[in-house]
CSV table of C-alpha atoms in Angstrom, one decimal:
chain,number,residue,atom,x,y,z
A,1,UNK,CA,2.0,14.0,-8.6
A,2,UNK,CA,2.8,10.6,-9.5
A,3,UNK,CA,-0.1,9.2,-8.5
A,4,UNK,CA,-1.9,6.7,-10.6
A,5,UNK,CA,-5.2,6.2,-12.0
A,6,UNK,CA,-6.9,3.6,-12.7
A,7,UNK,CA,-10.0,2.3,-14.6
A,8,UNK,CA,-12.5,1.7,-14.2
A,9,UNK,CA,-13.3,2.7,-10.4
A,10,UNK,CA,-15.9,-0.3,-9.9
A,11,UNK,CA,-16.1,-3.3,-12.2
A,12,UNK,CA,-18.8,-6.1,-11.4
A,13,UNK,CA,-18.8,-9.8,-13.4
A,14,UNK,CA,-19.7,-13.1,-13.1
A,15,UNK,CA,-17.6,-15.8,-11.5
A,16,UNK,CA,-15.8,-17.4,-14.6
A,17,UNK,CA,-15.5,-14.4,-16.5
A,18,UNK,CA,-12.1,-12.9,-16.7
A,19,UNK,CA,-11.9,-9.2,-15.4
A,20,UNK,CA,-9.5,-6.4,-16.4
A,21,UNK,CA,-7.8,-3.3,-14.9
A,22,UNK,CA,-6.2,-0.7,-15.6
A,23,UNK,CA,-3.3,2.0,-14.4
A,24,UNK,CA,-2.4,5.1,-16.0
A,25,UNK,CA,0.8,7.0,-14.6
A,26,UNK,CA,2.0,10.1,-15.1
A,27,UNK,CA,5.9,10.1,-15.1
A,28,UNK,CA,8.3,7.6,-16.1
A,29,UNK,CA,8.7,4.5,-13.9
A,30,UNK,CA,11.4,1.9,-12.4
A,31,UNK,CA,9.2,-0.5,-11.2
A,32,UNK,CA,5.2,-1.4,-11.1
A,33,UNK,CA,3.8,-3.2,-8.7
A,34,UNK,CA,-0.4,-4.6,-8.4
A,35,UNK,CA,-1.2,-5.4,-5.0
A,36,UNK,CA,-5.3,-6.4,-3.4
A,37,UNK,CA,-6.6,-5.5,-0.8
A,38,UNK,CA,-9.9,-6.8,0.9
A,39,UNK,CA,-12.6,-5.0,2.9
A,40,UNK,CA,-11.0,-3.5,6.0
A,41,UNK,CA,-7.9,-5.6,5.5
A,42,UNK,CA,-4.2,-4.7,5.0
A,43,UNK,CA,-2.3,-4.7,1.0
A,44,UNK,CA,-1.3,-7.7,-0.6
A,45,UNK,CA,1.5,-7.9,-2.8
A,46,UNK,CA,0.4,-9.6,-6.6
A,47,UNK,CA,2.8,-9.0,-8.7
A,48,UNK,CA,5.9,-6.5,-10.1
A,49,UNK,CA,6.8,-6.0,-13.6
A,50,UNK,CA,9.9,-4.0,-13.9
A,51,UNK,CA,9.8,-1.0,-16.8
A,52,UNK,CA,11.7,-3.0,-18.9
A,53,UNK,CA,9.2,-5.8,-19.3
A,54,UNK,CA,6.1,-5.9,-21.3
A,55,UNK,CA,4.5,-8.7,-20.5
A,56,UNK,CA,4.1,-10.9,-16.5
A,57,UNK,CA,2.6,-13.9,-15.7
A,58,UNK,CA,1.5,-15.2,-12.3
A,59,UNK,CA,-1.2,-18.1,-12.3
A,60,UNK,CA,-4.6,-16.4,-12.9
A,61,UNK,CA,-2.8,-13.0,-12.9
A,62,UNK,CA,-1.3,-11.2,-16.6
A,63,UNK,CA,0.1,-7.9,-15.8
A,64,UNK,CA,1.4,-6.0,-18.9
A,65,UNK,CA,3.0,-3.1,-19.1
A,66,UNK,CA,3.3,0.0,-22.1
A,67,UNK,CA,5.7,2.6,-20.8
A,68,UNK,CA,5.4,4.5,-23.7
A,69,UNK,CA,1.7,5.3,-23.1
A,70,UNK,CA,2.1,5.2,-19.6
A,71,UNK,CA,-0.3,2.8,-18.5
A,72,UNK,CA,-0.5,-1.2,-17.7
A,73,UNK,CA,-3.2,-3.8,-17.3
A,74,UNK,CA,-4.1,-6.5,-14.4
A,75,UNK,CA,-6.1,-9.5,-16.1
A,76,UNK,CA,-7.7,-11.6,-13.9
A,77,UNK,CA,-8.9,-14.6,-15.7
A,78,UNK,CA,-11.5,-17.3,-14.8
A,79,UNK,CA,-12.4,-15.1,-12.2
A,80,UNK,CA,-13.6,-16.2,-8.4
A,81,UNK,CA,-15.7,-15.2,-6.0
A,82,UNK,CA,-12.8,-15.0,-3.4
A,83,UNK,CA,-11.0,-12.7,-6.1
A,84,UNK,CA,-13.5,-9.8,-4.6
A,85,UNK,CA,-11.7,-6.9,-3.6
A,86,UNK,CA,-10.0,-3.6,-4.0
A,87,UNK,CA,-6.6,-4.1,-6.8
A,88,UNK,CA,-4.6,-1.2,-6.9
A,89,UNK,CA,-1.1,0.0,-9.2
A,90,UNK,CA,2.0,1.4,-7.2
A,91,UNK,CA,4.8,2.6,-8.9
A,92,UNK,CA,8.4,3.6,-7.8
A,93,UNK,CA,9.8,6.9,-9.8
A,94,UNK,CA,13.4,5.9,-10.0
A,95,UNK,CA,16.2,3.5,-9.9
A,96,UNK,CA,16.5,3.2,-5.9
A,97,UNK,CA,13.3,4.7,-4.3
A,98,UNK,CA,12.1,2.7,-1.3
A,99,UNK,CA,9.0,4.7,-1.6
A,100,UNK,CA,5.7,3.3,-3.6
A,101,UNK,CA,3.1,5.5,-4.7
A,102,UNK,CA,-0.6,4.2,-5.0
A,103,UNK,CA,-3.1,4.4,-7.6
A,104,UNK,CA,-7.0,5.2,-7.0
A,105,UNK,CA,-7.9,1.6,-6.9
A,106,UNK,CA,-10.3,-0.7,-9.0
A,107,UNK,CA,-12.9,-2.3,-6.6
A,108,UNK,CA,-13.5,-5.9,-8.4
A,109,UNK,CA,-16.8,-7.5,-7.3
A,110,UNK,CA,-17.3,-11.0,-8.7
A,111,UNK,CA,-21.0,-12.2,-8.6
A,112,UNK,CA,-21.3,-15.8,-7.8
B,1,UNK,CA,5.0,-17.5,9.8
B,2,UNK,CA,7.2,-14.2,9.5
B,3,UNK,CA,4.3,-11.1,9.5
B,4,UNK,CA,3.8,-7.6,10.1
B,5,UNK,CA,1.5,-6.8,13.3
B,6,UNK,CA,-0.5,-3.8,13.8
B,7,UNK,CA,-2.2,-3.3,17.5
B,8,UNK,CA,-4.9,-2.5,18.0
B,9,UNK,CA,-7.0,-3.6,15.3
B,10,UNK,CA,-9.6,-1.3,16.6
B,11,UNK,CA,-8.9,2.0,18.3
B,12,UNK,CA,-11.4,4.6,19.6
B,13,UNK,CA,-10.0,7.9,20.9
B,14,UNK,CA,-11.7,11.3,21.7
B,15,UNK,CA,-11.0,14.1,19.9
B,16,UNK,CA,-7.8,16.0,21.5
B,17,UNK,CA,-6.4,12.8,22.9
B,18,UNK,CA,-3.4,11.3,22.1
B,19,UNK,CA,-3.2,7.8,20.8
B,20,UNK,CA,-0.2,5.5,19.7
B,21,UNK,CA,-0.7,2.8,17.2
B,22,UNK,CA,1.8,0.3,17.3
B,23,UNK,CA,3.6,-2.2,14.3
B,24,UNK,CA,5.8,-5.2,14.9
B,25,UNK,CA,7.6,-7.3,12.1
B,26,UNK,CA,9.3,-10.6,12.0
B,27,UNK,CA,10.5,-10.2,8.5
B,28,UNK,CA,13.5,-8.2,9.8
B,29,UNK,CA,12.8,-5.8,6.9
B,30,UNK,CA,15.3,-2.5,6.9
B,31,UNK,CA,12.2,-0.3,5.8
B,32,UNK,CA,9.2,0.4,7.8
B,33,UNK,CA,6.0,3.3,6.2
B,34,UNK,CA,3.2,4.0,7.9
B,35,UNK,CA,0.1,5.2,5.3
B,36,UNK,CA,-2.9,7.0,5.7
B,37,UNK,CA,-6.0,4.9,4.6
B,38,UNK,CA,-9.5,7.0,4.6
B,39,UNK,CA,-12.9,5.0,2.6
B,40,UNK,CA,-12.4,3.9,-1.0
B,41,UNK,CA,-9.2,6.1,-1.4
B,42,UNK,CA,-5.8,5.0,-2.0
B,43,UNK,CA,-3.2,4.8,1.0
B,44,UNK,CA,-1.2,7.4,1.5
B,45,UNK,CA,2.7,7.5,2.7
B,46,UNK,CA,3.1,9.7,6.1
B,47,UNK,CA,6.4,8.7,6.8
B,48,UNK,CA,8.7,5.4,6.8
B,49,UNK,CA,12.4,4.8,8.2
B,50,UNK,CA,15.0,3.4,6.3
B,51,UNK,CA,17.0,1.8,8.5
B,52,UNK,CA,17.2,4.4,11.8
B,53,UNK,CA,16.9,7.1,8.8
B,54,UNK,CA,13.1,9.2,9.6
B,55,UNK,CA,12.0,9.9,6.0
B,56,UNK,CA,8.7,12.6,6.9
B,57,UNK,CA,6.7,13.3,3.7
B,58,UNK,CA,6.1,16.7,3.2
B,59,UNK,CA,2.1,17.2,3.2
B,60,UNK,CA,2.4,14.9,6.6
B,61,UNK,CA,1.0,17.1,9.5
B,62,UNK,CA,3.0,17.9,12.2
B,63,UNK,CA,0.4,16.0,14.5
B,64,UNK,CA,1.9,13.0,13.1
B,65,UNK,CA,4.9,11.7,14.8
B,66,UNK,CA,6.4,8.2,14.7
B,67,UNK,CA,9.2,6.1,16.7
B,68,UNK,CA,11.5,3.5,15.4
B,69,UNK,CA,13.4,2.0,18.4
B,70,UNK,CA,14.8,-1.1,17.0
B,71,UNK,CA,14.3,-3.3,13.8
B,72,UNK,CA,11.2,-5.0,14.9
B,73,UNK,CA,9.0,-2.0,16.2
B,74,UNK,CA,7.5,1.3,15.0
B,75,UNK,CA,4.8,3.6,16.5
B,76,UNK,CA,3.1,6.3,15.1
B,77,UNK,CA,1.6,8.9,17.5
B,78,UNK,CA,-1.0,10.9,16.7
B,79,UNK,CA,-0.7,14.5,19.3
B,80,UNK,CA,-4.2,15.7,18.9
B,81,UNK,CA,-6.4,13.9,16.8
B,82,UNK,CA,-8.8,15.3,15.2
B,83,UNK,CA,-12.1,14.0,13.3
B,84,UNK,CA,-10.3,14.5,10.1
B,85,UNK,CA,-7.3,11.5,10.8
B,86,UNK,CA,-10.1,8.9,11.4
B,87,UNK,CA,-9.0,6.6,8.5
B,88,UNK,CA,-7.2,3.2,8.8
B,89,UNK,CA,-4.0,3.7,9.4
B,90,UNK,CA,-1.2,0.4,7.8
B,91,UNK,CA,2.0,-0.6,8.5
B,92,UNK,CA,4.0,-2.3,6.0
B,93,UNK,CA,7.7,-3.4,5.4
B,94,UNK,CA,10.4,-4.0,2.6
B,95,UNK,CA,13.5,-5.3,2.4
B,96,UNK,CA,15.6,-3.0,0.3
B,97,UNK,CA,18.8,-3.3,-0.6
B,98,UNK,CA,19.7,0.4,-2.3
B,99,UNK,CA,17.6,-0.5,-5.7
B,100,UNK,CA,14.4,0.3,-4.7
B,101,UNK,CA,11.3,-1.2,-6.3
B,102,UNK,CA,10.7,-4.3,-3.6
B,103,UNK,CA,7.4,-5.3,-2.8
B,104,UNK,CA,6.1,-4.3,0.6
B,105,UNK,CA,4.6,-6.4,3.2
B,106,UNK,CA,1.5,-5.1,5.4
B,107,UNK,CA,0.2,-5.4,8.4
B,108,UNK,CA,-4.2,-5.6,9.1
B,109,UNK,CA,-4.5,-2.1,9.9
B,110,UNK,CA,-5.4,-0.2,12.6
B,111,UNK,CA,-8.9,1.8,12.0
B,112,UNK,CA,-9.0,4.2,13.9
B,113,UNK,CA,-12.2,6.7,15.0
B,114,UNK,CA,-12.4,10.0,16.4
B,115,UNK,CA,-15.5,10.5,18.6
């Protein structure tokens, strides 16, 4: 399965503190894409890095990417209390695929 | 604003009964999914069309069934639910263009329980 994984499954911090994420996939990759989602709510897109990048920026959000060890990282810095939620990975196996699949999901709970 | 709808929000059905959940766009997206949302798991893709093109995954049950009659609207019926599909059930969208990889766009969800 292509399914990600992602680590850890909970993560709790204080507001300010910056909080990282990660994905770990299991075959190669075109694209991958962190989305959020809060409680009982529907996905939201965050950001795409495609498999020949290394590094994304997007306001709070650094997304990196290591295809040889299969795996990227979602930093959140200065973190806030409306950043609480569920962040997962989705990746697309090839050149062409419409189809995403999701990671297991990080739930983020930032402690005011 | 251009969105993805999902009605209902909130659906109750009993066990046996059929029930249609319903997703609308205005993004005039090409690619429509439905996934399969149960607690603290990740979604998981039943089906989407690509254009008219029905794209069934292959773990999907055949009590799943879904309509596409135009650009805008897609339906996903549920024959005979049983307490096992009570999950949230989400709509989303894409715009894709042959290369893949394009972000989708999701509706609220529809949670659905099976009494």
């Amino acid at each position: 399965s292509q399914q990600g994984e992602e680590d850890p499954q909970a993560l709790s911090i204080q507001e300010g503190e910056n909080a990282t994420m990660n994905c770990s996939y299991k075959t190669s990759i075109n694209n991958l894409q962190w989305y959020r989602q809060n409680s009982g709510r529907g996905l939201v897109h965050l950001i795409l890095i495609r498999s020949n990048e290394r590094e994304k920026h997007s306001g709070r959000l650094r997304v990196t990417l290591d295809t040889s060890k299969k795996s990227s990282s979602l930093l959140i810095t200065a973190s806030r209390a409306a950043d609480t939620a569920s962040y997962f990975c989705a990746t697309d196996a090839y050149f062409g695929n419409e189809k995403l699949t999701f990671g297991t999901g990080t739930r983020l709970t930032i402690i005011p | 604003d251009a969105m993805v709808i999902q009605n209902p929000r909130y659906q109750v059905t009993q066990f046996g009964k059929p029930v249609t959940l319903s997703c609308s766009q205005t993004l005039n997206h090409n690619v429509m999914y439905w996934y399969q949302q149960k607690s603290s798991q990740a979604p998981k893709l039943l089906f989407h069309y690509y254009d008219k093109d029905f794209n069934n995954e292959a773990d999907t049950p055949d009590n799943f069934q879904s309509r596409r009659p135009n650009t805008s609207f897609c339906f996903l019926d549920i024959r005979s639910p049983g307490l096992g599909d009570a999950a949230m059930y989400l709509c989303a969208t894409s715009r894709d263009l042959g290369a893949g990889g394009q972000e989708q766009y999701f509706g609220p969800g529809t949670r659905l329980t099976v009494t």
